[in-house]
């Protein structure tokens, strides 16, 4: 009987901490159990391309780029990217520390609580549009918009911090150091 009570006294706190970690994820409310994918999409500005950077926990980074004037009407979120001449894909390894750093910033800025559409009240001319989608084992959330992260309000500053972190990892991982 003593062994059973001792085992329960040890097991219960570990179970509570495991469940708390699942819902709290480093103290960030609503972040989910585990981040399974982060996608940064850049389109517009002075370049007529769509660039997607897909971060995965294996850890890796895939850069997908559609050439100017590619017909985007058939590209859907759940469908595969079109197989055509205007598409390029490049898969690059990233370090485990970079993946964990990005996941940490997702929680730190409270990304899952950001509004879906960020509005920029500051004057921004010919800026690109940025969108970030974070997928977890409990769901996903997307935030962004025209000149997202350029504004001086709290949601834009939080978005900007995550965008900057993602851009830093991209710059370290790509041969050209592109952002």
PDB file of C-alpha atoms in Angstrom:
ATOM      1  CA  UNK A   1       0.000   0.000   0.000  1.00  0.00           C
ATOM      2  CA  UNK A   2       2.842   2.382   0.865  1.00  0.00           C
ATOM      3  CA  UNK A   3       4.460   1.717  -2.512  1.00  0.00           C
ATOM      4  CA  UNK A   4       1.199   2.574  -4.302  1.00  0.00           C
ATOM      5  CA  UNK A   5       0.778   5.825  -2.344  1.00  0.00           C
ATOM      6  CA  UNK A   6       4.434   6.742  -2.971  1.00  0.00           C
ATOM      7  CA  UNK A   7       4.061   6.011  -6.691  1.00  0.00           C
ATOM      8  CA  UNK A   8       0.918   8.166  -6.882  1.00  0.00           C
ATOM      9  CA  UNK A   9       2.612  11.007  -4.996  1.00  0.00           C
ATOM     10  CA  UNK A  10       5.426  10.953  -7.554  1.00  0.00           C
ATOM     11  CA  UNK A  11       3.306  10.337 -10.687  1.00  0.00           C
ATOM     12  CA  UNK A  12       0.579  12.922 -10.070  1.00  0.00           C
ATOM     13  CA  UNK A  13       2.847  15.996 -10.030  1.00  0.00           C
ATOM     14  CA  UNK A  14       4.598  14.830 -13.223  1.00  0.00           C
ATOM     15  CA  UNK A  15       1.220  14.320 -14.934  1.00  0.00           C
ATOM     16  CA  UNK A  16       0.033  17.756 -13.828  1.00  0.00           C
ATOM     17  CA  UNK A  17       3.230  19.395 -15.138  1.00  0.00           C
ATOM     18  CA  UNK A  18       2.919  17.533 -18.446  1.00  0.00           C
ATOM     19  CA  UNK A  19      -0.680  18.675 -18.928  1.00  0.00           C
ATOM     20  CA  UNK A  20       0.131  22.219 -17.826  1.00  0.00           C
ATOM     21  CA  UNK A  21       2.936  22.338 -20.388  1.00  0.00           C
ATOM     22  CA  UNK A  22       0.515  21.217 -23.056  1.00  0.00           C
ATOM     23  CA  UNK A  23      -1.870  24.105 -22.480  1.00  0.00           C
ATOM     24  CA  UNK A  24       0.547  26.731 -21.265  1.00  0.00           C
ATOM     25  CA  UNK A  25       3.559  26.133 -23.570  1.00  0.00           C
ATOM     26  CA  UNK A  26       6.143  28.131 -21.699  1.00  0.00           C
ATOM     27  CA  UNK A  27       3.561  30.412 -20.134  1.00  0.00           C
ATOM     28  CA  UNK A  28       2.045  31.561 -23.432  1.00  0.00           C
ATOM     29  CA  UNK A  29      -1.714  31.250 -23.160  1.00  0.00           C
ATOM     30  CA  UNK A  30      -3.369  29.377 -26.000  1.00  0.00           C
ATOM     31  CA  UNK A  31      -0.180  28.314 -27.795  1.00  0.00           C
ATOM     32  CA  UNK A  32      -1.101  24.622 -27.916  1.00  0.00           C
ATOM     33  CA  UNK A  33       0.885  21.526 -27.070  1.00  0.00           C
ATOM     34  CA  UNK A  34       3.554  21.689 -29.720  1.00  0.00           C
ATOM     35  CA  UNK A  35       4.336  23.895 -32.702  1.00  0.00           C
ATOM     36  CA  UNK A  36       4.356  21.654 -35.782  1.00  0.00           C
ATOM     37  CA  UNK A  37       4.888  24.205 -38.570  1.00  0.00           C
ATOM     38  CA  UNK A  38       5.457  27.915 -39.072  1.00  0.00           C
ATOM     39  CA  UNK A  39       4.923  29.532 -42.465  1.00  0.00           C
ATOM     40  CA  UNK A  40       6.025  33.053 -43.400  1.00  0.00           C
ATOM     41  CA  UNK A  41       4.593  34.385 -46.666  1.00  0.00           C
ATOM     42  CA  UNK A  42       5.833  37.548 -48.371  1.00  0.00           C
ATOM     43  CA  UNK A  43       4.169  39.038 -51.407  1.00  0.00           C
ATOM     44  CA  UNK A  44       4.113  42.399 -53.146  1.00  0.00           C
ATOM     45  CA  UNK A  45       6.186  45.469 -52.465  1.00  0.00           C
ATOM     46  CA  UNK A  46       8.656  46.281 -55.198  1.00  0.00           C
ATOM     47  CA  UNK A  47       8.851  42.632 -56.345  1.00  0.00           C
ATOM     48  CA  UNK A  48       6.022  40.724 -57.991  1.00  0.00           C
ATOM     49  CA  UNK A  49       6.661  37.345 -56.362  1.00  0.00           C
ATOM     50  CA  UNK A  50       5.190  35.202 -53.672  1.00  0.00           C
ATOM     51  CA  UNK A  51       7.777  33.713 -51.314  1.00  0.00           C
ATOM     52  CA  UNK A  52       6.832  31.209 -48.647  1.00  0.00           C
ATOM     53  CA  UNK A  53       9.254  30.035 -45.959  1.00  0.00           C
ATOM     54  CA  UNK A  54       8.098  26.866 -44.240  1.00  0.00           C
ATOM     55  CA  UNK A  55       9.765  26.048 -40.903  1.00  0.00           C
ATOM     56  CA  UNK A  56       9.377  22.513 -39.563  1.00  0.00           C
ATOM     57  CA  UNK A  57      10.560  20.834 -36.351  1.00  0.00           C
ATOM     58  CA  UNK A  58      12.786  18.219 -38.038  1.00  0.00           C
ATOM     59  CA  UNK A  59      14.381  21.055 -38.125  1.00  0.00           C
ATOM     60  CA  UNK A  60      14.231  22.383 -41.666  1.00  0.00           C
ATOM     61  CA  UNK A  61      13.317  25.378 -43.752  1.00  0.00           C
ATOM     62  CA  UNK A  62      11.720  25.118 -47.198  1.00  0.00           C
ATOM     63  CA  UNK A  63      11.674  28.154 -49.470  1.00  0.00           C
ATOM     64  CA  UNK A  64       8.975  28.148 -52.139  1.00  0.00           C
ATOM     65  CA  UNK A  65       8.979  30.969 -54.654  1.00  0.00           C
ATOM     66  CA  UNK A  66       6.550  31.721 -57.464  1.00  0.00           C
ATOM     67  CA  UNK A  67       7.886  33.724 -60.371  1.00  0.00           C
ATOM     68  CA  UNK A  68       6.339  37.071 -61.404  1.00  0.00           C
ATOM     69  CA  UNK A  69       2.996  36.810 -63.163  1.00  0.00           C
ATOM     70  CA  UNK A  70       2.321  33.234 -62.000  1.00  0.00           C
ATOM     71  CA  UNK A  71      -1.392  32.498 -62.008  1.00  0.00           C
ATOM     72  CA  UNK A  72      -2.221  32.204 -58.302  1.00  0.00           C
ATOM     73  CA  UNK A  73      -5.935  31.527 -58.804  1.00  0.00           C
ATOM     74  CA  UNK A  74      -5.474  27.764 -58.408  1.00  0.00           C
ATOM     75  CA  UNK A  75      -3.288  27.902 -55.281  1.00  0.00           C
ATOM     76  CA  UNK A  76      -5.292  26.920 -52.208  1.00  0.00           C
ATOM     77  CA  UNK A  77      -4.115  26.531 -48.629  1.00  0.00           C
ATOM     78  CA  UNK A  78      -4.570  22.755 -48.446  1.00  0.00           C
ATOM     79  CA  UNK A  79      -3.673  22.016 -52.079  1.00  0.00           C
ATOM     80  CA  UNK A  80      -0.143  21.390 -53.252  1.00  0.00           C
ATOM     81  CA  UNK A  81       1.756  24.215 -54.920  1.00  0.00           C
ATOM     82  CA  UNK A  82       1.330  24.259 -58.704  1.00  0.00           C
ATOM     83  CA  UNK A  83       3.871  22.259 -60.691  1.00  0.00           C
ATOM     84  CA  UNK A  84       4.964  24.722 -63.320  1.00  0.00           C
ATOM     85  CA  UNK A  85       8.055  26.479 -64.600  1.00  0.00           C
ATOM     86  CA  UNK A  86       7.525  29.522 -62.383  1.00  0.00           C
ATOM     87  CA  UNK A  87       7.950  27.530 -59.173  1.00  0.00           C
ATOM     88  CA  UNK A  88      11.163  26.937 -57.279  1.00  0.00           C
ATOM     89  CA  UNK A  89      11.637  24.937 -54.085  1.00  0.00           C
ATOM     90  CA  UNK A  90      14.661  24.750 -51.871  1.00  0.00           C
ATOM     91  CA  UNK A  91      14.886  22.734 -48.657  1.00  0.00           C
ATOM     92  CA  UNK A  92      17.544  23.819 -46.181  1.00  0.00           C
ATOM     93  CA  UNK A  93      18.536  22.481 -42.772  1.00  0.00           C
ATOM     94  CA  UNK A  94      18.343  24.785 -39.786  1.00  0.00           C
ATOM     95  CA  UNK A  95      19.749  24.173 -36.335  1.00  0.00           C
ATOM     96  CA  UNK A  96      17.688  22.796 -33.481  1.00  0.00           C
ATOM     97  CA  UNK A  97      18.579  25.970 -31.552  1.00  0.00           C
ATOM     98  CA  UNK A  98      17.111  28.111 -34.363  1.00  0.00           C
ATOM     99  CA  UNK A  99      13.877  26.073 -34.383  1.00  0.00           C
ATOM    100  CA  UNK A 100      13.574  26.271 -30.592  1.00  0.00           C
ATOM    101  CA  UNK A 101      14.365  30.001 -30.704  1.00  0.00           C
ATOM    102  CA  UNK A 102      11.579  30.637 -33.200  1.00  0.00           C
ATOM    103  CA  UNK A 103       9.111  28.545 -31.177  1.00  0.00           C
ATOM    104  CA  UNK A 104      10.146  30.480 -28.060  1.00  0.00           C
ATOM    105  CA  UNK A 105       9.407  33.820 -29.742  1.00  0.00           C
ATOM    106  CA  UNK A 106       5.969  32.517 -30.849  1.00  0.00           C
ATOM    107  CA  UNK A 107       5.139  32.058 -27.152  1.00  0.00           C
ATOM    108  CA  UNK A 108       6.933  35.202 -25.997  1.00  0.00           C
ATOM    109  CA  UNK A 109       4.963  37.534 -28.282  1.00  0.00           C
ATOM    110  CA  UNK A 110       1.658  35.718 -27.719  1.00  0.00           C
ATOM    111  CA  UNK A 111       1.278  35.122 -31.445  1.00  0.00           C
ATOM    112  CA  UNK A 112      -1.871  33.015 -31.109  1.00  0.00           C
ATOM    113  CA  UNK A 113      -3.644  36.052 -29.588  1.00  0.00           C
ATOM    114  CA  UNK A 114      -2.761  38.478 -32.415  1.00  0.00           C
ATOM    115  CA  UNK A 115      -5.607  39.674 -34.634  1.00  0.00           C
ATOM    116  CA  UNK A 116      -5.873  37.950 -38.022  1.00  0.00           C
ATOM    117  CA  UNK A 117      -5.525  41.229 -39.907  1.00  0.00           C
ATOM    118  CA  UNK A 118      -2.987  43.784 -38.726  1.00  0.00           C
ATOM    119  CA  UNK A 119      -3.708  47.353 -39.707  1.00  0.00           C
ATOM    120  CA  UNK A 120      -0.924  49.867 -40.133  1.00  0.00           C
ATOM    121  CA  UNK A 121      -1.840  53.439 -39.261  1.00  0.00           C
ATOM    122  CA  UNK A 122       1.662  54.712 -40.041  1.00  0.00           C
ATOM    123  CA  UNK A 123       2.361  55.848 -43.592  1.00  0.00           C
ATOM    124  CA  UNK A 124       3.705  52.878 -45.579  1.00  0.00           C
ATOM    125  CA  UNK A 125       4.151  53.159 -49.316  1.00  0.00           C
ATOM    126  CA  UNK A 126       4.776  50.207 -51.627  1.00  0.00           C
ATOM    127  CA  UNK A 127       5.416  47.822 -48.756  1.00  0.00           C
ATOM    128  CA  UNK A 128       5.099  44.052 -49.039  1.00  0.00           C
ATOM    129  CA  UNK A 129       2.389  42.062 -47.331  1.00  0.00           C
ATOM    130  CA  UNK A 130       3.489  39.559 -44.692  1.00  0.00           C
ATOM    131  CA  UNK A 131       1.510  36.675 -43.269  1.00  0.00           C
ATOM    132  CA  UNK A 132       2.605  34.215 -40.599  1.00  0.00           C
ATOM    133  CA  UNK A 133       0.735  30.987 -39.930  1.00  0.00           C
ATOM    134  CA  UNK A 134       1.582  28.940 -36.832  1.00  0.00           C
ATOM    135  CA  UNK A 135       0.249  25.397 -36.712  1.00  0.00           C
ATOM    136  CA  UNK A 136       0.190  23.491 -33.415  1.00  0.00           C
ATOM    137  CA  UNK A 137      -1.118  20.120 -32.366  1.00  0.00           C
ATOM    138  CA  UNK A 138      -4.254  21.954 -31.155  1.00  0.00           C
ATOM    139  CA  UNK A 139      -4.960  24.088 -34.253  1.00  0.00           C
ATOM    140  CA  UNK A 140      -3.500  26.969 -36.194  1.00  0.00           C
ATOM    141  CA  UNK A 141      -3.567  30.753 -36.303  1.00  0.00           C
ATOM    142  CA  UNK A 142      -2.655  33.245 -39.015  1.00  0.00           C
ATOM    143  CA  UNK A 143      -1.908  36.923 -38.667  1.00  0.00           C
ATOM    144  CA  UNK A 144      -0.593  39.539 -41.061  1.00  0.00           C
ATOM    145  CA  UNK A 145      -1.517  41.939 -43.814  1.00  0.00           C
ATOM    146  CA  UNK A 146      -0.189  44.842 -45.835  1.00  0.00           C
ATOM    147  CA  UNK A 147       2.990  46.165 -44.178  1.00  0.00           C
ATOM    148  CA  UNK A 148       2.366  43.885 -41.172  1.00  0.00           C
ATOM    149  CA  UNK A 149       4.944  44.549 -38.485  1.00  0.00           C
ATOM    150  CA  UNK A 150       5.699  48.071 -39.707  1.00  0.00           C
ATOM    151  CA  UNK A 151       3.273  49.787 -37.344  1.00  0.00           C
ATOM    152  CA  UNK A 152       4.122  51.175 -33.922  1.00  0.00           C
ATOM    153  CA  UNK A 153       1.129  49.664 -32.084  1.00  0.00           C
ATOM    154  CA  UNK A 154       1.463  46.591 -29.847  1.00  0.00           C
ATOM    155  CA  UNK A 155       0.143  43.944 -32.302  1.00  0.00           C
ATOM    156  CA  UNK A 156       2.454  45.181 -35.088  1.00  0.00           C
ATOM    157  CA  UNK A 157       5.454  45.269 -32.738  1.00  0.00           C
ATOM    158  CA  UNK A 158       4.750  41.699 -31.559  1.00  0.00           C
ATOM    159  CA  UNK A 159       4.297  40.507 -35.150  1.00  0.00           C
ATOM    160  CA  UNK A 160       7.466  42.397 -36.138  1.00  0.00           C
ATOM    161  CA  UNK A 161       9.512  40.630 -33.459  1.00  0.00           C
ATOM    162  CA  UNK A 162       8.486  37.188 -34.736  1.00  0.00           C
ATOM    163  CA  UNK A 163       8.985  38.284 -38.351  1.00  0.00           C
ATOM    164  CA  UNK A 164      12.476  39.548 -37.528  1.00  0.00           C
ATOM    165  CA  UNK A 165      13.371  36.266 -35.810  1.00  0.00           C
ATOM    166  CA  UNK A 166      12.148  34.244 -38.800  1.00  0.00           C
ATOM    167  CA  UNK A 167      14.035  36.554 -41.181  1.00  0.00           C
ATOM    168  CA  UNK A 168      17.246  36.124 -39.181  1.00  0.00           C
ATOM    169  CA  UNK A 169      17.003  32.322 -39.454  1.00  0.00           C
ATOM    170  CA  UNK A 170      16.278  32.634 -43.185  1.00  0.00           C
ATOM    171  CA  UNK A 171      19.297  34.877 -43.679  1.00  0.00           C
ATOM    172  CA  UNK A 172      21.554  32.390 -41.828  1.00  0.00           C
ATOM    173  CA  UNK A 173      20.203  29.406 -43.760  1.00  0.00           C
ATOM    174  CA  UNK A 174      20.014  30.631 -47.340  1.00  0.00           C
ATOM    175  CA  UNK A 175      23.129  30.856 -49.504  1.00  0.00           C
ATOM    176  CA  UNK A 176      22.256  34.374 -50.627  1.00  0.00           C
ATOM    177  CA  UNK A 177      21.323  35.518 -47.103  1.00  0.00           C
ATOM    178  CA  UNK A 178      17.992  36.731 -48.424  1.00  0.00           C
ATOM    179  CA  UNK A 179      15.228  38.102 -46.222  1.00  0.00           C
TER     180      UNK A 179
END
